[in-house]
mmCIF file of C-alpha atoms in Angstrom:
data_model
loop_
_atom_site.group_PDB
_atom_site.id
_atom_site.type_symbol
_atom_site.label_atom_id
_atom_site.label_comp_id
_atom_site.label_asym_id
_atom_site.label_seq_id
_atom_site.Cartn_x
_atom_site.Cartn_y
_atom_site.Cartn_z
ATOM 1 C CA UNK A 1 66.070 200.885 82.230
ATOM 2 C CA UNK A 2 64.542 202.193 78.896
ATOM 3 C CA UNK A 3 64.643 198.829 77.002
ATOM 4 C CA UNK A 4 61.677 198.154 74.520
ATOM 5 C CA UNK A 5 60.396 194.634 74.898
ATOM 6 C CA UNK A 6 58.453 192.426 72.794
ATOM 7 C CA UNK A 7 56.719 189.430 74.394
ATOM 8 C CA UNK A 8 55.709 186.753 72.132
ATOM 9 C CA UNK A 9 52.587 184.922 73.771
ATOM 10 C CA UNK A 10 49.345 186.790 75.361
ATOM 11 C CA UNK A 11 48.501 183.773 78.030
ATOM 12 C CA UNK A 12 48.873 184.045 81.830
ATOM 13 C CA UNK A 13 52.649 184.119 81.593
ATOM 14 C CA UNK A 14 53.213 186.738 78.903
ATOM 15 C CA UNK A 15 50.493 188.787 80.153
ATOM 16 C CA UNK A 16 51.742 188.832 83.877
ATOM 17 C CA UNK A 17 55.265 189.528 82.530
ATOM 18 C CA UNK A 18 54.047 192.372 80.553
ATOM 19 C CA UNK A 19 52.386 193.902 83.579
ATOM 20 C CA UNK A 20 55.698 193.198 85.767
ATOM 21 C CA UNK A 21 57.738 195.041 83.073
ATOM 22 C CA UNK A 22 55.431 198.100 83.116
ATOM 23 C CA UNK A 23 55.711 197.930 86.961
ATOM 24 C CA UNK A 24 59.362 198.437 86.523
ATOM 25 C CA UNK A 25 58.904 201.089 83.993
ATOM 26 C CA UNK A 26 59.740 199.233 80.717
ATOM 27 C CA UNK A 27 58.068 199.622 77.389
ATOM 28 C CA UNK A 28 56.118 196.591 76.271
ATOM 29 C CA UNK A 29 54.543 195.011 73.156
ATOM 30 C CA UNK A 30 52.623 191.582 73.491
ATOM 31 C CA UNK A 31 52.234 189.801 70.306
ATOM 32 C CA UNK A 32 49.321 186.867 70.602
ATOM 33 C CA UNK A 33 48.424 184.471 67.844
ATOM 34 C CA UNK A 34 44.869 184.027 68.520
ATOM 35 C CA UNK A 35 42.531 186.995 66.877
ATOM 36 C CA UNK A 36 40.913 187.705 70.304
ATOM 37 C CA UNK A 37 41.029 186.432 73.965
ATOM 38 C CA UNK A 38 38.257 184.062 74.407
ATOM 39 C CA UNK A 39 36.734 181.523 76.885
ATOM 40 C CA UNK A 40 39.201 178.835 75.896
ATOM 41 C CA UNK A 41 40.481 177.106 78.856
ATOM 42 C CA UNK A 42 39.140 175.622 82.190
ATOM 43 C CA UNK A 43 39.862 176.072 85.726
ATOM 44 C CA UNK A 44 43.130 176.625 87.195
ATOM 45 C CA UNK A 45 44.568 176.977 90.870
ATOM 46 C CA UNK A 46 46.428 180.164 91.899
ATOM 47 C CA UNK A 47 48.408 179.195 95.079
ATOM 48 C CA UNK A 48 49.547 182.060 97.571
ATOM 49 C CA UNK A 49 53.219 182.094 95.748
ATOM 50 C CA UNK A 50 51.541 183.332 92.367
ATOM 51 C CA UNK A 51 49.081 185.452 94.311
ATOM 52 C CA UNK A 52 51.685 187.572 95.988
ATOM 53 C CA UNK A 53 52.791 188.612 92.637
ATOM 54 C CA UNK A 54 49.442 189.352 91.567
ATOM 55 C CA UNK A 55 48.743 191.383 94.610
ATOM 56 C CA UNK A 56 51.967 193.510 94.109
ATOM 57 C CA UNK A 57 50.765 194.245 90.800
ATOM 58 C CA UNK A 58 47.587 195.962 92.303
ATOM 59 C CA UNK A 59 45.216 192.917 91.169
ATOM 60 C CA UNK A 60 44.239 191.236 94.188
ATOM 61 C CA UNK A 61 40.282 192.716 94.494
ATOM 62 C CA UNK A 62 39.906 192.242 90.815
ATOM 63 C CA UNK A 63 40.808 188.498 90.813
ATOM 64 C CA UNK A 64 39.071 187.912 94.294
ATOM 65 C CA UNK A 65 35.909 189.361 92.711
ATOM 66 C CA UNK A 66 35.696 186.663 90.167
ATOM 67 C CA UNK A 67 37.504 183.553 91.637
ATOM 68 C CA UNK A 68 36.545 181.014 94.337
ATOM 69 C CA UNK A 69 38.217 180.584 97.744
ATOM 70 C CA UNK A 70 38.093 176.677 98.657
ATOM 71 C CA UNK A 71 37.304 176.027 102.291
ATOM 72 C CA UNK A 72 39.669 172.997 102.212
ATOM 73 C CA UNK A 73 41.682 170.551 100.233
ATOM 74 C CA UNK A 74 40.806 166.738 100.389
ATOM 75 C CA UNK A 75 41.605 163.339 99.118
ATOM 76 C CA UNK A 76 38.884 160.855 98.620
ATOM 77 C CA UNK A 77 38.764 157.479 97.358
ATOM 78 C CA UNK A 78 37.002 157.728 93.911
ATOM 79 C CA UNK A 79 34.565 154.960 94.045
ATOM 80 C CA UNK A 80 33.380 154.978 97.797
ATOM 81 C CA UNK A 81 34.121 158.796 98.365
ATOM 82 C CA UNK A 82 35.820 157.882 101.482
ATOM 83 C CA UNK A 83 38.101 160.557 103.009
ATOM 84 C CA UNK A 84 41.823 159.975 103.031
ATOM 85 C CA UNK A 85 42.537 163.356 104.276
ATOM 86 C CA UNK A 86 41.223 166.937 104.723
ATOM 87 C CA UNK A 87 43.127 170.280 105.579
ATOM 88 C CA UNK A 88 41.420 173.681 105.830
ATOM 89 C CA UNK A 89 42.440 176.243 103.325
ATOM 90 C CA UNK A 90 40.191 179.604 103.409
ATOM 91 C CA UNK A 91 41.537 182.306 105.442
ATOM 92 C CA UNK A 92 44.083 180.007 107.032
ATOM 93 C CA UNK A 93 46.225 180.050 103.883
ATOM 94 C CA UNK A 94 46.310 183.814 103.839
ATOM 95 C CA UNK A 95 47.287 183.690 107.570
ATOM 96 C CA UNK A 96 50.111 180.930 106.830
ATOM 97 C CA UNK A 97 51.502 182.390 103.565
ATOM 98 C CA UNK A 98 50.624 185.951 103.329
ATOM 99 C CA UNK A 99 48.141 185.329 100.356
ATOM 100 C CA UNK A 100 44.888 183.589 99.464
ATOM 101 C CA UNK A 101 44.580 180.396 97.398
ATOM 102 C CA UNK A 102 42.163 180.603 94.714
ATOM 103 C CA UNK A 103 40.501 178.827 91.961
ATOM 104 C CA UNK A 104 39.566 180.903 88.770
ATOM 105 C CA UNK A 105 38.595 180.078 85.255
ATOM 106 C CA UNK A 106 41.585 180.676 82.772
ATOM 107 C CA UNK A 107 39.688 183.119 80.766
ATOM 108 C CA UNK A 108 38.666 185.119 83.746
ATOM 109 C CA UNK A 109 42.421 185.560 84.807
ATOM 110 C CA UNK A 110 43.527 186.572 81.063
ATOM 111 C CA UNK A 111 40.551 189.035 81.156
ATOM 112 C CA UNK A 112 41.855 190.677 84.473
ATOM 113 C CA UNK A 113 45.503 190.812 83.280
ATOM 114 C CA UNK A 114 44.630 192.263 79.725
ATOM 115 C CA UNK A 115 42.285 195.030 81.396
ATOM 116 C CA UNK A 116 45.030 195.905 83.769
ATOM 117 C CA UNK A 117 47.538 196.461 80.902
ATOM 118 C CA UNK A 118 45.249 198.412 78.853
ATOM 119 C CA UNK A 119 45.300 201.124 81.666
ATOM 120 C CA UNK A 120 49.082 201.174 81.317
ATOM 121 C CA UNK A 121 50.623 203.742 78.984
ATOM 122 C CA UNK A 122 53.743 201.990 78.200
ATOM 123 C CA UNK A 123 51.958 198.937 76.794
ATOM 124 C CA UNK A 124 50.416 197.769 73.477
ATOM 125 C CA UNK A 125 48.976 194.511 72.631
ATOM 126 C CA UNK A 126 48.565 193.123 68.979
ATOM 127 C CA UNK A 127 46.407 189.826 68.455
ATOM 128 C CA UNK A 128 46.309 187.741 65.293
ATOM 129 C CA UNK A 129 50.075 187.859 64.919
ATOM 130 C CA UNK A 130 51.797 184.601 64.351
ATOM 131 C CA UNK A 131 55.709 184.706 65.392
ATOM 132 C CA UNK A 132 57.905 182.473 63.287
ATOM 133 C CA UNK A 133 61.274 183.360 64.874
ATOM 134 C CA UNK A 134 63.932 185.956 65.456
ATOM 135 C CA UNK A 135 67.437 186.981 64.573
ATOM 136 C CA UNK A 136 70.008 189.124 66.347
ATOM 137 C CA UNK A 137 72.464 191.784 65.492
ATOM 138 C CA UNK A 138 74.869 193.540 67.525
ATOM 139 C CA UNK A 139 72.458 193.623 70.726
ATOM 140 C CA UNK A 140 69.252 194.198 68.831
ATOM 141 C CA UNK A 141 66.378 191.697 68.019
ATOM 142 C CA UNK A 142 64.245 191.366 65.089
ATOM 143 C CA UNK A 143 60.996 189.414 65.499
ATOM 144 C CA UNK A 144 59.755 187.746 62.238
ATOM 145 C CA UNK A 145 55.924 187.574 62.168
ATOM 146 C CA UNK A 146 53.141 186.653 59.887
ATOM 147 C CA UNK A 147 52.828 190.635 59.014
ATOM 148 C CA UNK A 148 55.872 192.245 59.376
ATOM 149 C CA UNK A 149 59.510 192.270 60.991
ATOM 150 C CA UNK A 150 59.421 194.085 64.269
ATOM 151 C CA UNK A 151 62.739 195.740 66.375
ATOM 152 C CA UNK A 152 63.249 195.336 69.950
ATOM 153 C CA UNK A 153 65.772 195.258 72.461
ATOM 154 C CA UNK A 154 64.841 192.301 74.238
ATOM 155 C CA UNK A 155 62.554 189.498 73.350
ATOM 156 C CA UNK A 156 60.440 187.164 75.874
ATOM 157 C CA UNK A 157 59.269 183.882 74.406
ATOM 158 C CA UNK A 158 56.184 183.126 76.517
ATOM 159 C CA UNK A 159 54.513 181.280 73.582
ATOM 160 C CA UNK A 160 53.937 178.046 75.130
ATOM 161 C CA UNK A 161 54.548 174.455 74.768
ATOM 162 C CA UNK A 162 55.278 174.750 70.927
ATOM 163 C CA UNK A 163 57.353 177.893 71.303
ATOM 164 C CA UNK A 164 58.375 179.484 68.098
ATOM 165 C CA UNK A 165 61.113 181.277 69.911
ATOM 166 C CA UNK A 166 62.322 178.126 71.663
ATOM 167 C CA UNK A 167 62.820 176.414 68.324
ATOM 168 C CA UNK A 168 65.264 179.218 66.823
ATOM 169 C CA UNK A 169 67.467 179.150 70.098
ATOM 170 C CA UNK A 170 70.578 177.231 69.869
ATOM 171 C CA UNK A 171 69.887 173.679 71.172
ATOM 172 C CA UNK A 172 72.412 172.573 73.634
ATOM 173 C CA UNK A 173 71.077 169.055 73.745
ATOM 174 C CA UNK A 174 70.622 166.780 70.726
ATOM 175 C CA UNK A 175 67.533 165.724 71.857
ATOM 176 C CA UNK A 176 66.066 169.209 72.489
ATOM 177 C CA UNK A 177 63.013 170.329 73.810
ATOM 178 C CA UNK A 178 61.158 168.042 71.380
ATOM 179 C CA UNK A 179 62.539 165.071 73.209
ATOM 180 C CA UNK A 180 59.602 164.650 75.332
ATOM 181 C CA UNK A 181 58.447 161.421 77.061
ATOM 182 C CA UNK A 182 54.753 160.516 77.079
ATOM 183 C CA UNK A 183 53.793 159.765 80.642
ATOM 184 C CA UNK A 184 51.065 156.934 79.630
ATOM 185 C CA UNK A 185 48.320 159.523 81.001
ATOM 186 C CA UNK A 186 45.646 161.054 78.998
ATOM 187 C CA UNK A 187 43.769 163.998 80.730
ATOM 188 C CA UNK A 188 40.141 165.036 80.413
ATOM 189 C CA UNK A 189 38.597 168.355 81.206
ATOM 190 C CA UNK A 190 35.280 169.897 81.444
ATOM 191 C CA UNK A 191 33.469 173.072 83.108
ATOM 192 C CA UNK A 192 29.889 172.587 84.084
ATOM 193 C CA UNK A 193 27.202 175.181 85.785
ATOM 194 C CA UNK A 194 26.388 173.950 89.301
ATOM 195 C CA UNK A 195 22.955 174.721 88.578
ATOM 196 C CA UNK A 196 23.110 171.512 86.411
ATOM 197 C CA UNK A 197 24.465 169.416 89.133
ATOM 198 C CA UNK A 198 21.908 169.392 91.654
ATOM 199 C CA UNK A 199 22.805 167.433 95.075
ATOM 200 C CA UNK A 200 25.761 166.065 93.317
ATOM 201 C CA UNK A 201 27.576 169.299 92.963
ATOM 202 C CA UNK A 202 31.161 169.393 94.267
ATOM 203 C CA UNK A 203 31.748 170.467 97.964
ATOM 204 C CA UNK A 204 33.435 173.999 98.127
ATOM 205 C CA UNK A 205 36.955 172.252 98.145
ATOM 206 C CA UNK A 206 39.754 171.289 96.137
ATOM 207 C CA UNK A 207 39.176 167.371 95.987
ATOM 208 C CA UNK A 208 41.508 164.872 94.533
ATOM 209 C CA UNK A 209 39.566 161.621 93.886
ATOM 210 C CA UNK A 210 42.034 158.539 93.751
ATOM 211 C CA UNK A 211 41.694 155.518 92.016
ATOM 212 C CA UNK A 212 43.217 152.558 90.321
ATOM 213 C CA UNK A 213 45.381 153.941 87.133
ATOM 214 C CA UNK A 214 43.352 157.091 87.224
ATOM 215 C CA UNK A 215 42.265 159.995 89.200
ATOM 216 C CA UNK A 216 39.795 162.954 89.134
ATOM 217 C CA UNK A 217 40.355 166.661 90.578
ATOM 218 C CA UNK A 218 37.126 168.662 91.185
ATOM 219 C CA UNK A 219 36.580 172.264 92.221
ATOM 220 C CA UNK A 220 34.235 175.401 92.159
ATOM 221 C CA UNK A 221 34.958 178.648 89.794
ATOM 222 C CA UNK A 222 33.307 182.073 89.579
ATOM 223 C CA UNK A 223 32.326 182.397 92.992
ATOM 224 C CA UNK A 224 30.948 178.892 92.920
ATOM 225 C CA UNK A 225 28.878 179.297 89.965
ATOM 226 C CA UNK A 226 30.859 176.731 87.779
ATOM 227 C CA UNK A 227 32.412 173.322 88.609
ATOM 228 C CA UNK A 228 35.647 172.313 87.217
ATOM 229 C CA UNK A 229 36.563 168.631 86.451
ATOM 230 C CA UNK A 230 39.858 167.207 85.369
ATOM 231 C CA UNK A 231 40.316 163.342 84.975
ATOM 232 C CA UNK A 232 43.415 161.638 84.419
ATOM 233 C CA UNK A 233 43.460 158.020 83.018
ATOM 234 C CA UNK A 234 46.339 155.642 82.194
ATOM 235 C CA UNK A 235 46.301 154.875 78.406
ATOM 236 C CA UNK A 236 48.662 154.442 75.577
ATOM 237 C CA UNK A 237 46.263 154.774 72.378
ATOM 238 C CA UNK A 238 46.068 158.473 72.083
ATOM 239 C CA UNK A 239 48.724 160.939 72.115
ATOM 240 C CA UNK A 240 47.735 164.344 70.983
ATOM 241 C CA UNK A 241 49.216 167.111 73.000
ATOM 242 C CA UNK A 242 46.475 169.721 72.442
ATOM 243 C CA UNK A 243 44.259 171.846 74.721
ATOM 244 C CA UNK A 244 41.658 171.739 72.151
ATOM 245 C CA UNK A 245 41.059 168.143 71.171
ATOM 246 C CA UNK A 246 37.556 166.852 71.986
ATOM 247 C CA UNK A 247 36.544 163.398 72.953
ATOM 248 C CA UNK A 248 33.090 161.900 73.926
ATOM 249 C CA UNK A 249 30.833 162.039 76.957
ATOM 250 C CA UNK A 250 30.478 158.020 76.608
ATOM 251 C CA UNK A 251 34.591 157.692 76.537
ATOM 252 C CA UNK A 252 34.872 159.580 79.770
ATOM 253 C CA UNK A 253 31.865 157.877 81.368
ATOM 254 C CA UNK A 254 33.290 154.626 80.808
ATOM 255 C CA UNK A 255 36.613 155.522 82.091
ATOM 256 C CA UNK A 256 34.774 156.426 85.559
ATOM 257 C CA UNK A 257 32.331 153.819 85.490
ATOM 258 C CA UNK A 258 31.269 153.142 88.989
ATOM 259 C CA UNK A 259 32.892 156.195 90.333
ATOM 260 C CA UNK A 260 31.356 158.664 93.246
ATOM 261 C CA UNK A 261 28.345 160.511 91.890
ATOM 262 C CA UNK A 262 30.102 163.790 92.038
ATOM 263 C CA UNK A 263 32.352 162.790 89.664
ATOM 264 C CA UNK A 264 29.941 160.842 87.152
ATOM 265 C CA UNK A 265 27.415 163.630 87.325
ATOM 266 C CA UNK A 266 30.020 166.290 86.211
ATOM 267 C CA UNK A 267 30.825 164.236 83.207
ATOM 268 C CA UNK A 268 27.293 163.478 82.485
ATOM 269 C CA UNK A 269 26.210 167.205 82.425
ATOM 270 C CA UNK A 270 29.172 168.753 80.526
ATOM 271 C CA UNK A 271 28.569 169.756 76.957
ATOM 272 C CA UNK A 272 32.017 169.329 75.702
ATOM 273 C CA UNK A 273 34.998 167.241 77.053
ATOM 274 C CA UNK A 274 38.347 168.167 76.080
ATOM 275 C CA UNK A 275 41.354 165.804 76.194
ATOM 276 C CA UNK A 276 44.929 166.091 75.900
ATOM 277 C CA UNK A 277 47.904 163.698 76.128
ATOM 278 C CA UNK A 278 50.511 164.442 79.121
ATOM 279 C CA UNK A 279 54.177 164.477 78.111
ATOM 280 C CA UNK A 280 56.973 165.550 80.773
ATOM 281 C CA UNK A 281 60.444 166.873 79.605
ATOM 282 C CA UNK A 282 63.786 167.289 81.215
ATOM 283 C CA UNK A 283 64.672 170.763 82.580
ATOM 284 C CA UNK A 284 66.244 172.830 80.203
ATOM 285 C CA UNK A 285 69.831 173.960 80.930
ATOM 286 C CA UNK A 286 69.593 177.260 78.833
ATOM 287 C CA UNK A 287 66.677 179.593 78.753
ATOM 288 C CA UNK A 288 68.375 182.592 77.059
ATOM 289 C CA UNK A 289 70.242 183.579 73.976
ATOM 290 C CA UNK A 290 71.562 186.830 74.194
ATOM 291 C CA UNK A 291 68.911 189.407 74.458
ATOM 292 C CA UNK A 292 66.203 186.468 74.133
ATOM 293 C CA UNK A 293 64.482 184.384 76.963
ATOM 294 C CA UNK A 294 61.892 181.881 77.423
ATOM 295 C CA UNK A 295 59.111 181.959 80.232
ATOM 296 C CA UNK A 296 56.594 179.566 81.478
ATOM 297 C CA UNK A 297 55.643 176.486 79.503
ATOM 298 C CA UNK A 298 58.006 177.583 76.823
ATOM 299 C CA UNK A 299 60.754 176.476 78.989
ATOM 300 C CA UNK A 300 59.468 174.615 81.961
ATOM 301 C CA UNK A 301 55.959 172.985 81.096
ATOM 302 C CA UNK A 302 54.353 171.348 84.410
ATOM 303 C CA UNK A 303 52.126 168.068 84.478
ATOM 304 C CA UNK A 304 49.110 169.354 86.270
ATOM 305 C CA UNK A 305 49.616 167.329 89.426
ATOM 306 C CA UNK A 306 51.167 169.909 91.702
ATOM 307 C CA UNK A 307 48.793 172.760 90.121
ATOM 308 C CA UNK A 308 51.904 175.070 89.662
ATOM 309 C CA UNK A 309 51.837 175.610 86.012
ATOM 310 C CA UNK A 310 50.139 179.054 86.127
ATOM 311 C CA UNK A 311 51.921 180.089 89.590
ATOM 312 C CA UNK A 312 55.426 179.247 88.215
ATOM 313 C CA UNK A 313 54.924 181.503 85.076
ATOM 314 C CA UNK A 314 53.521 184.244 87.028
ATOM 315 C CA UNK A 315 56.896 183.959 89.348
ATOM 316 C CA UNK A 316 58.867 184.012 86.074
ATOM 317 C CA UNK A 317 57.442 187.277 85.069
ATOM 318 C CA UNK A 318 58.257 189.117 88.313
ATOM 319 C CA UNK A 319 61.687 187.808 88.668
ATOM 320 C CA UNK A 320 62.377 188.516 84.704
ATOM 321 C CA UNK A 321 61.281 191.955 85.041
ATOM 322 C CA UNK A 322 63.070 192.845 88.400
ATOM 323 C CA UNK A 323 66.261 191.381 86.791
ATOM 324 C CA UNK A 324 66.152 193.702 83.810
ATOM 325 C CA UNK A 325 65.467 196.618 85.981
ATOM 326 C CA UNK A 326 68.154 195.718 88.299
ATOM 327 C CA UNK A 327 71.097 194.886 85.680
ATOM 328 C CA UNK A 328 71.810 197.141 82.761
ATOM 329 C CA UNK A 329 73.303 194.860 80.347
ATOM 330 C CA UNK A 330 70.423 192.963 79.045
ATOM 331 C CA UNK A 331 72.003 189.551 77.988
ATOM 332 C CA UNK A 332 73.393 189.348 81.739
ATOM 333 C CA UNK A 333 70.010 190.413 83.205
ATOM 334 C CA UNK A 334 68.375 187.340 81.268
ATOM 335 C CA UNK A 335 70.784 185.088 82.358
ATOM 336 C CA UNK A 336 70.396 186.152 86.225
ATOM 337 C CA UNK A 337 66.728 185.631 85.619
ATOM 338 C CA UNK A 338 67.179 182.085 84.494
ATOM 339 C CA UNK A 339 69.828 181.139 87.147
ATOM 340 C CA UNK A 340 67.182 182.287 89.649
ATOM 341 C CA UNK A 341 64.500 180.260 88.439
ATOM 342 C CA UNK A 342 65.873 177.126 86.975
ATOM 343 C CA UNK A 343 66.320 175.063 89.955
ATOM 344 C CA UNK A 344 63.094 175.927 91.543
ATOM 345 C CA UNK A 345 60.789 175.314 88.602
ATOM 346 C CA UNK A 346 62.713 171.986 88.037
ATOM 347 C CA UNK A 347 61.969 171.015 91.635
ATOM 348 C CA UNK A 348 58.336 171.817 90.884
ATOM 349 C CA UNK A 349 58.672 169.693 87.896
ATOM 350 C CA UNK A 350 59.949 166.675 89.856
ATOM 351 C CA UNK A 351 57.411 167.092 92.438
ATOM 352 C CA UNK A 352 54.317 167.081 89.966
ATOM 353 C CA UNK A 353 55.825 164.007 88.251
ATOM 354 C CA UNK A 354 56.078 162.089 91.740
ATOM 355 C CA UNK A 355 52.336 162.902 92.764
ATOM 356 C CA UNK A 356 51.199 160.597 89.887
ATOM 357 C CA UNK A 357 52.322 157.316 91.773
ATOM 358 C CA UNK A 358 50.434 158.747 94.996
ATOM 359 C CA UNK A 359 47.238 159.645 92.933
ATOM 360 C CA UNK A 360 46.845 156.516 90.999
ATOM 361 C CA UNK A 361 46.994 153.919 93.650
ATOM 362 C CA UNK A 362 46.968 150.087 93.284
ATOM 363 C CA UNK A 363 44.703 147.474 95.596
ATOM 364 C CA UNK A 364 45.512 145.675 98.531
ATOM 365 C CA UNK A 365 49.066 146.240 100.179
ATOM 366 C CA UNK A 366 50.184 148.994 98.016
ATOM 367 C CA UNK A 367 47.321 151.118 98.360
ATOM 368 C CA UNK A 368 47.634 150.771 102.278
ATOM 369 C CA UNK A 369 51.232 151.681 102.250
ATOM 370 C CA UNK A 370 50.697 154.999 100.144
ATOM 371 C CA UNK A 371 47.358 156.391 102.037
ATOM 372 C CA UNK A 372 48.086 154.859 105.444
ATOM 373 C CA UNK A 373 50.749 157.258 106.429
ATOM 374 C CA UNK A 374 48.669 160.156 104.867
ATOM 375 C CA UNK A 375 45.669 159.267 106.617
ATOM 376 C CA UNK A 376 47.716 158.926 110.134
ATOM 377 C CA UNK A 377 49.542 162.399 109.418
ATOM 378 C CA UNK A 378 46.022 163.943 109.008
ATOM 379 C CA UNK A 379 44.926 162.719 112.217
ATOM 380 C CA UNK A 380 47.870 162.859 114.477
ATOM 381 C CA UNK A 381 50.288 165.375 113.050
ATOM 382 C CA UNK A 382 48.425 167.753 110.719
ATOM 383 C CA UNK A 383 51.167 170.366 110.493
ATOM 384 C CA UNK A 384 53.499 167.787 108.707
ATOM 385 C CA UNK A 385 51.311 168.002 105.807
ATOM 386 C CA UNK A 386 51.402 171.740 105.730
ATOM 387 C CA UNK A 387 55.062 171.784 106.010
ATOM 388 C CA UNK A 388 55.664 169.464 102.785
ATOM 389 C CA UNK A 389 54.051 172.343 100.932
ATOM 390 C CA UNK A 390 55.666 175.408 102.622
ATOM 391 C CA UNK A 391 58.603 175.814 100.186
ATOM 392 C CA UNK A 392 56.136 176.140 97.266
ATOM 393 C CA UNK A 393 53.358 178.266 98.686
ATOM 394 C CA UNK A 394 55.598 180.057 101.062
ATOM 395 C CA UNK A 395 57.770 181.389 98.435
ATOM 396 C CA UNK A 396 57.703 185.094 97.457
ATOM 397 C CA UNK A 397 59.745 186.316 94.673
ATOM 398 C CA UNK A 398 58.350 189.820 95.346
ATOM 399 C CA UNK A 399 60.278 189.860 98.783
#
């Protein structure tokens, strides 16, 4: 298919989609609002379902060289550090699912994707371009930017939670995508060199620390040189949905006072403490408008409680590109892509929403009811925990 495609948004979803489109023989231009790719962001987890796409694009070695492969996943009580369960990961994940489970800094993954694109002949990237919207005329699309109007056969909105492309789509729901619901949770994040943490550095595991009305997640990045912290707290006094808003060290320490030293030392040693309010949204019914489609956070933003935001956007990119390569009619190809992706992403969204109840345990009987069965399954039926994740990690959109 000889279509020209403009992708609005140069994040993980947009760059992966560009590589997938190039893989299937299409010309791609990526428009990114930022003037350059920077270190903005923190750690993310790429589960085997996402890695299968990156492997198919020939990026396995480049990513493995700068990522971290956790030895296990574990859940612990935030204050005492007592272990609720622990499951081995490492090589076992690749044996079970056909691809590794990796931790990687968001900026490192963007760098790998961008470098891979620079080696392609059918690719162009333009930074410092703000997209304002689009119009369609007889199967052609015009993208209106801060600099000019650009023509394309197909336009993909991979421009995130505040997507300008989505804002110009016909809205089938009166409340629209903007009818978000505040979850009552605020997330904190920080990245710290492991050398600053001494004996309280996180173990080489993906660890969830549970608590009353809050939880934390710790894991390692860049071959173990960096430690990543995410803390989620139930509060209702701050509602800015921004990745770049900054709070204070004292605020985060107060939230996690009395917690295990691995958590509090990470907070103490971090130079910057970012925070953002967590909103959820109902799954969208329509991701397409003629020759225009949405991808990633622009159509299915994920709460961080399943660590699937990046992986689902990566899956989107491959399904989108293959649909366009297999179906001559672009509008039908985009509808086909949306049909294949809507139910899966909605299910992942729902699973992420449900996990907050487990992570934020209460005291006494409710805590025992929540964690007792998990502890018992880990001890006496360890395979049961694995099977509950097979539908996510075992999925392969490249098959």
